[in-house]
Coordinates of N, CA and C in Angstrom, one line a residue:
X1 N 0.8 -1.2 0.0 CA 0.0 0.0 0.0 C 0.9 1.3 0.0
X2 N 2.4 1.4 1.0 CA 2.8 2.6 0.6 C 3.7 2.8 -0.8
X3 N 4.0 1.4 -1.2 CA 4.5 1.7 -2.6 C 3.6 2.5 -3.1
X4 N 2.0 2.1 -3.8 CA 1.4 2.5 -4.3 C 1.4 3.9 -4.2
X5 N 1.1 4.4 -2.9 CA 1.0 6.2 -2.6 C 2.3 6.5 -3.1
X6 N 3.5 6.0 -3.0 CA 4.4 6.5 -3.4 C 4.5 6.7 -4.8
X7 N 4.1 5.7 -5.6 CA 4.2 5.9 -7.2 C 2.8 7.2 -7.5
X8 N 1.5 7.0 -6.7 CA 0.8 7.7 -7.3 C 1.2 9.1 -6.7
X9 N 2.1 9.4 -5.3 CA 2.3 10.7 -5.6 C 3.3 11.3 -6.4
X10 N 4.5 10.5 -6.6 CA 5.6 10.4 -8.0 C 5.1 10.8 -8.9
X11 N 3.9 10.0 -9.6 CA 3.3 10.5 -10.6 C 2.3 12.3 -10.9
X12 N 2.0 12.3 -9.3 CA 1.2 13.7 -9.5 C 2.4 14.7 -9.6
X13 N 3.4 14.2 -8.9 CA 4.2 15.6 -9.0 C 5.2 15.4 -10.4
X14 N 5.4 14.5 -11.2 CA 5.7 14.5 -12.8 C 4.9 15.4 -13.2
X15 N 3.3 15.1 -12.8 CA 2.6 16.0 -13.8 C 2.4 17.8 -13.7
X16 N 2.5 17.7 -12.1 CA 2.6 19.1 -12.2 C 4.5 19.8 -12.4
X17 N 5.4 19.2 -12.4 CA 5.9 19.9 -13.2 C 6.2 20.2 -14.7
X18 N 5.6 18.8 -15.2 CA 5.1 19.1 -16.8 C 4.4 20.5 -16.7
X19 N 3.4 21.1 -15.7 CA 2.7 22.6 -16.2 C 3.4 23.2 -15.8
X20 N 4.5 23.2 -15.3 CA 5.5 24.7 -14.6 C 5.6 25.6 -15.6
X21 N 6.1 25.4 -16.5 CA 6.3 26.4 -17.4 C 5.3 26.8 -17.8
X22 N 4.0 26.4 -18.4 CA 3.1 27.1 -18.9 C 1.9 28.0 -17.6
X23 N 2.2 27.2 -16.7 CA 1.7 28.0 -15.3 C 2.4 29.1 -15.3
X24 N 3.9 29.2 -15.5 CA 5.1 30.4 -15.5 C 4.0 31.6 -16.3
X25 N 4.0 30.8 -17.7 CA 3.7 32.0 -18.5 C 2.4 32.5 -18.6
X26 N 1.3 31.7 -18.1 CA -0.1 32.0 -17.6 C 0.4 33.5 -16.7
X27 N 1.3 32.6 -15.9 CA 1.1 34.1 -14.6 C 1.9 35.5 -15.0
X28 N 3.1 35.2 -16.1 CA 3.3 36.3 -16.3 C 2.3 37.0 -17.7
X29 N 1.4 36.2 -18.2 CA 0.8 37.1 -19.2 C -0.7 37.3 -18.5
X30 N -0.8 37.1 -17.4 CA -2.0 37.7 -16.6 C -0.9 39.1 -16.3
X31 N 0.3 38.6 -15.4 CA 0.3 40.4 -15.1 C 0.6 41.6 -16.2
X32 N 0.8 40.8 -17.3 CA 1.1 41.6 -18.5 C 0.1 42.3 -19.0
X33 N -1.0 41.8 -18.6 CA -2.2 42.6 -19.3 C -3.2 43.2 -17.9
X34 N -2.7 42.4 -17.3 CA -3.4 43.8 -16.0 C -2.5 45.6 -15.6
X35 N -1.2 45.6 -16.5 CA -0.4 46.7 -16.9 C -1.3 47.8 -18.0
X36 N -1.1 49.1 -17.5 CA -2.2 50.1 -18.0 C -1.4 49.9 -19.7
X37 N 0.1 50.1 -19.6 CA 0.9 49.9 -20.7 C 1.8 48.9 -20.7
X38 N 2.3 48.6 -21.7 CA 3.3 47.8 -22.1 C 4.8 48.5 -23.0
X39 N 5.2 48.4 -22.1 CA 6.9 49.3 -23.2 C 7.6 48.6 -24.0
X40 N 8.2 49.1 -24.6 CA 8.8 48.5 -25.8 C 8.3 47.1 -26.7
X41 N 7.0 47.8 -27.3 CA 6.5 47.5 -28.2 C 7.0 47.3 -29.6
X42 N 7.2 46.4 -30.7 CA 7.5 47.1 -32.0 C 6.4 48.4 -32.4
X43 N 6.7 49.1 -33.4 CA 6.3 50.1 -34.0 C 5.4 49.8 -35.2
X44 N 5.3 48.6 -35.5 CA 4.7 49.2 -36.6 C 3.4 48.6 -36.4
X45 N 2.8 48.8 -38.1 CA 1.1 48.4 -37.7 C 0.4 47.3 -37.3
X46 N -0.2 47.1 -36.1 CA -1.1 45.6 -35.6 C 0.2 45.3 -35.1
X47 N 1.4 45.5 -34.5 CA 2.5 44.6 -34.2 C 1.7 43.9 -32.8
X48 N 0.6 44.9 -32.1 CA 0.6 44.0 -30.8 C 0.0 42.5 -31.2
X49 N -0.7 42.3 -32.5 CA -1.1 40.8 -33.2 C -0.3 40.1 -33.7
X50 N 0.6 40.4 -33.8 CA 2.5 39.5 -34.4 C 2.8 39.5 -32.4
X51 N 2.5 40.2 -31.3 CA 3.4 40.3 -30.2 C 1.9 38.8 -29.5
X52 N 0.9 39.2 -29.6 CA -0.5 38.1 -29.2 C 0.0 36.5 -30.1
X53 N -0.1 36.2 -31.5 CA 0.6 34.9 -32.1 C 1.5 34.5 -31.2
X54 N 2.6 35.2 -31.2 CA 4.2 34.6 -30.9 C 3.8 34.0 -29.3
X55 N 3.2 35.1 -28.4 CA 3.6 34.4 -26.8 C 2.5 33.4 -27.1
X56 N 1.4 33.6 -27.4 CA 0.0 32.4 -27.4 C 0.8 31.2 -28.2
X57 N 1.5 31.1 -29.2 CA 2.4 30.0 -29.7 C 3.0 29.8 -28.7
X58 N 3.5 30.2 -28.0 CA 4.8 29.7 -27.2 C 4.3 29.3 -25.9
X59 N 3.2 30.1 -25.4 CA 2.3 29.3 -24.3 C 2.2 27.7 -24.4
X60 N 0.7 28.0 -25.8 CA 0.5 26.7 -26.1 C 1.1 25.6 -26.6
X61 N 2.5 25.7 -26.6 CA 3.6 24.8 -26.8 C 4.0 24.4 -25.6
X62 N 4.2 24.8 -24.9 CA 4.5 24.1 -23.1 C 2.8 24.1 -22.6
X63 N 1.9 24.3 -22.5 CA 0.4 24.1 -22.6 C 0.2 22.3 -23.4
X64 N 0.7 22.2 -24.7 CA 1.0 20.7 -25.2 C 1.4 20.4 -24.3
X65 N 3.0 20.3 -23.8 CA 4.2 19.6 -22.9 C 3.4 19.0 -21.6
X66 N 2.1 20.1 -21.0 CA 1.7 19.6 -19.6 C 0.8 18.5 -20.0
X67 N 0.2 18.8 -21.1 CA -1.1 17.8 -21.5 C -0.3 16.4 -21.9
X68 N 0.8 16.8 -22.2 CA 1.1 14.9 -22.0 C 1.3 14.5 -24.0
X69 N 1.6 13.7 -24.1 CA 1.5 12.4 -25.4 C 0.5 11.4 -25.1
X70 N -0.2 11.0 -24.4 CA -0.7 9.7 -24.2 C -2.1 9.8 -24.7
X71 N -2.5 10.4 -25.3 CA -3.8 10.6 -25.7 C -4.0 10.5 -27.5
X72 N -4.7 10.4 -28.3 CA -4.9 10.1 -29.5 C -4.3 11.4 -30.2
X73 N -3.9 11.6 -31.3 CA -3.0 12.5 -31.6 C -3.6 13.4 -31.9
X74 N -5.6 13.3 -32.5 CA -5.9 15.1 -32.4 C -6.1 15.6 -31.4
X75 N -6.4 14.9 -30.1 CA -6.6 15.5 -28.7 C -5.2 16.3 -28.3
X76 N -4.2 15.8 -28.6 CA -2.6 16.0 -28.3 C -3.0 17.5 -28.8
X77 N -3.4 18.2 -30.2 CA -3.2 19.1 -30.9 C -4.5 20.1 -30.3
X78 N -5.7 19.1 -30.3 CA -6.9 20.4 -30.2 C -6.9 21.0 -28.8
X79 N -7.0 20.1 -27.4 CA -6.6 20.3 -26.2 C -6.1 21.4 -25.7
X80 N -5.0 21.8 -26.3 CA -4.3 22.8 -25.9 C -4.7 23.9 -26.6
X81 N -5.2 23.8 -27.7 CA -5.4 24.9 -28.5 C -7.2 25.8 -27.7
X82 N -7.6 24.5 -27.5 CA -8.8 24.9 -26.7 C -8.3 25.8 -25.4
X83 N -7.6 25.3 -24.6 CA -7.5 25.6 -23.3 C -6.7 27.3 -23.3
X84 N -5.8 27.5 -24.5 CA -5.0 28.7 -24.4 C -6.1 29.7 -25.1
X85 N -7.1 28.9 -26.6 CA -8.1 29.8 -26.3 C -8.7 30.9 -25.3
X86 N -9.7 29.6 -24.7 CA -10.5 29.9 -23.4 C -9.8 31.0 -22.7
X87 N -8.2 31.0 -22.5 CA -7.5 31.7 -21.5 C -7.8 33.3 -22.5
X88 N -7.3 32.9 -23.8 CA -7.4 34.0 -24.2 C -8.5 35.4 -24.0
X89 N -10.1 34.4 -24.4 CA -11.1 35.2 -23.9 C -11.0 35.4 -22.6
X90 N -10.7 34.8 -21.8 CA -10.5 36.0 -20.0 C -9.4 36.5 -20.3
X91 N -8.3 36.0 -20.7 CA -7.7 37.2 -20.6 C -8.1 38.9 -21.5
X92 N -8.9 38.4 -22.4 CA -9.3 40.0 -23.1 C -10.4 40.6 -22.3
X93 N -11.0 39.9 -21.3 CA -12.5 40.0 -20.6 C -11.7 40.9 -19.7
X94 N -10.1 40.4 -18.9 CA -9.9 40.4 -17.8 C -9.0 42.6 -17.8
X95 N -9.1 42.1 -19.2 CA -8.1 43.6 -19.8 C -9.3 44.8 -19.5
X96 N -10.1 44.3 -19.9 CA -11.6 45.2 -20.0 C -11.8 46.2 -18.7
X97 N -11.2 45.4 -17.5 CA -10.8 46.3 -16.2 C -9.6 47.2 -16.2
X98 N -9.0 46.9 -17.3 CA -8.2 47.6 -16.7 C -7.8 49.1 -17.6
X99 N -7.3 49.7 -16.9 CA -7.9 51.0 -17.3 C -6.6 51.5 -18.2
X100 N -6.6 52.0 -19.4 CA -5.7 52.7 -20.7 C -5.6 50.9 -21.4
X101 N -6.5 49.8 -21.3 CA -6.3 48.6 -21.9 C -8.0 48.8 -22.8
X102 N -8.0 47.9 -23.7 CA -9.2 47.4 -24.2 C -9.4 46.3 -24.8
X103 N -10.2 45.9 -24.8 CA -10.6 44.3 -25.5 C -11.2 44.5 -26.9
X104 N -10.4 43.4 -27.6 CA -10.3 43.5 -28.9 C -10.5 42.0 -29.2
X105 N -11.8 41.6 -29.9 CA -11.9 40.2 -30.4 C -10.8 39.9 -31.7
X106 N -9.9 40.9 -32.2 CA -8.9 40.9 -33.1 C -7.4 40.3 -32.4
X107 N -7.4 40.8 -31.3 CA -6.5 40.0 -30.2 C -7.1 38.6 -30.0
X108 N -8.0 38.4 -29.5 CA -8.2 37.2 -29.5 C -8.0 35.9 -31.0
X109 N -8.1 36.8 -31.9 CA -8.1 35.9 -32.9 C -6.7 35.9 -33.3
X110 N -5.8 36.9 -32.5 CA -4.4 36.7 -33.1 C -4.1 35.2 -31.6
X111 N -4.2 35.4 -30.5 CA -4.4 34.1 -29.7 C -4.3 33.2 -30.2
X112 N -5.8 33.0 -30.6 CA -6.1 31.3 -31.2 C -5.0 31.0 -32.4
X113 N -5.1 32.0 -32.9 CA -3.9 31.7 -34.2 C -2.6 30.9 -33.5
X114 N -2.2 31.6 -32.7 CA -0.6 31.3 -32.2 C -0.9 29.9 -31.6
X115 N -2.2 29.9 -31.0 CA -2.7 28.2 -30.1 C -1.8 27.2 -31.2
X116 N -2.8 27.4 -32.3 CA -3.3 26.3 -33.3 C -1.5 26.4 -33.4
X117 N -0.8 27.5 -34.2 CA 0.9 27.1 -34.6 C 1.4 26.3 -33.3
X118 N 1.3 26.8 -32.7 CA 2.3 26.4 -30.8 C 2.1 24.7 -30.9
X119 N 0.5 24.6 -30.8 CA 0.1 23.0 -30.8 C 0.7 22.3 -31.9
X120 N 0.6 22.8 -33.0 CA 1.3 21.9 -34.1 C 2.6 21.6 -33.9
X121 N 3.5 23.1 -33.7 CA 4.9 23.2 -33.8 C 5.0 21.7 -32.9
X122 N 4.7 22.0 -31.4 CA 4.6 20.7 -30.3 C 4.6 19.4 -31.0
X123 N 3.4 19.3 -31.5 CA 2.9 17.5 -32.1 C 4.1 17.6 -32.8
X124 N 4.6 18.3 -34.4 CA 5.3 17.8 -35.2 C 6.8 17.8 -34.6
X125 N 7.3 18.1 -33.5 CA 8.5 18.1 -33.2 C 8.5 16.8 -32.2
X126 N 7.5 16.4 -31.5 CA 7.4 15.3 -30.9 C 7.6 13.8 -31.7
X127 N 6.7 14.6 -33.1 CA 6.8 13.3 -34.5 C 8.1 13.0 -34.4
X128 N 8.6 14.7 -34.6 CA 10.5 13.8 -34.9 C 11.3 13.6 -34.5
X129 N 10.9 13.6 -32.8 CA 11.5 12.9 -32.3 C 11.8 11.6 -32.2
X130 N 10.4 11.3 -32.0 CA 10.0 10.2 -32.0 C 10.4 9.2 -33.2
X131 N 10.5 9.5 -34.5 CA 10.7 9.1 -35.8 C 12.3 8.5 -35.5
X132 N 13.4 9.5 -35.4 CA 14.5 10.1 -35.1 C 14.9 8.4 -34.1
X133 N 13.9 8.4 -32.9 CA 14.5 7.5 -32.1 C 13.9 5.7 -32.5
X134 N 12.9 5.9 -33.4 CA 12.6 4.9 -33.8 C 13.6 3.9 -35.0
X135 N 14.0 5.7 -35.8 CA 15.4 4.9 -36.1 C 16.4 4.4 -35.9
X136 N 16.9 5.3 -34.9 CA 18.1 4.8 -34.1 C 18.0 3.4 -33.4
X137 N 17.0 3.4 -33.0 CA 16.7 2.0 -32.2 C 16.9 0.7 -33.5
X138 N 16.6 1.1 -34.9 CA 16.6 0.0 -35.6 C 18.1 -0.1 -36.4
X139 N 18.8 0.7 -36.1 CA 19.7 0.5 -36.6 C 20.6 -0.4 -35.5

């Protein structure tokens, strides 16, 4: 019986450090948008929708990492893209409070965008890993 607790708490705490990093960047892109401004922006036009893609990719790419491999391969890909969504709309809901910020369903759609790359990037580099070590093994 205490093997058992020992493996199943071994196992809970694998999984919560699989979300560290994307817990990381949850918490620093909540405090980033509860900021009245943001400095050093690029300059040019819509850059904050090239600056929304890039971190929502990069979220949702350690957002993959916590969710695991073990599951059928569009769950691996949609999963996360759902979940950094969802975050997205509170986070634009959450901007709405805050004051010299506003909510823009054009931000959110740069989000989702970055979900959907971040999840892919994830799956397909997992592919080659995987590929990669399947060869080596047969050699």
């Amino acid at each position: 019986m205490t093997a058992l607790c020992y493996n199943w708490n071994m196992n809970l705490l694998k999984k919560l450090f699989r979300w560290l990093p994307a817990l990381f960047i949850f918490g620093c892109s909540w405090y980033l948008s509860s900021q009245e401004t943001i400095e050093h922006m690029p300059g040019f036009w819509n850059a904050d929708k090239l600056v929304h893609c890039i971190c929502f990719a990069g979220l949702t790419f350690w957002v993959a990492f916590g969710v695991g491999t073990k599951m059928p391969a569009k769950w691996r890909i949609i999963l996360p893209v759902i979940i950094v969504s969802l975050y997205g709309v509170l986070d634009e809901f959450h901007q709405s409070f805050t004051p010299g910020r506003e909510t823009s369903p054009l931000d959110w759609c740069a989000d989702t965008i970055g979900a959907i790359i971040g999840s892919l990037v994830f799956f397909f580099l997992c592919k080659w890993i995987s590929d990669r070590k399947e060869k080596s093994s047969k050699k």
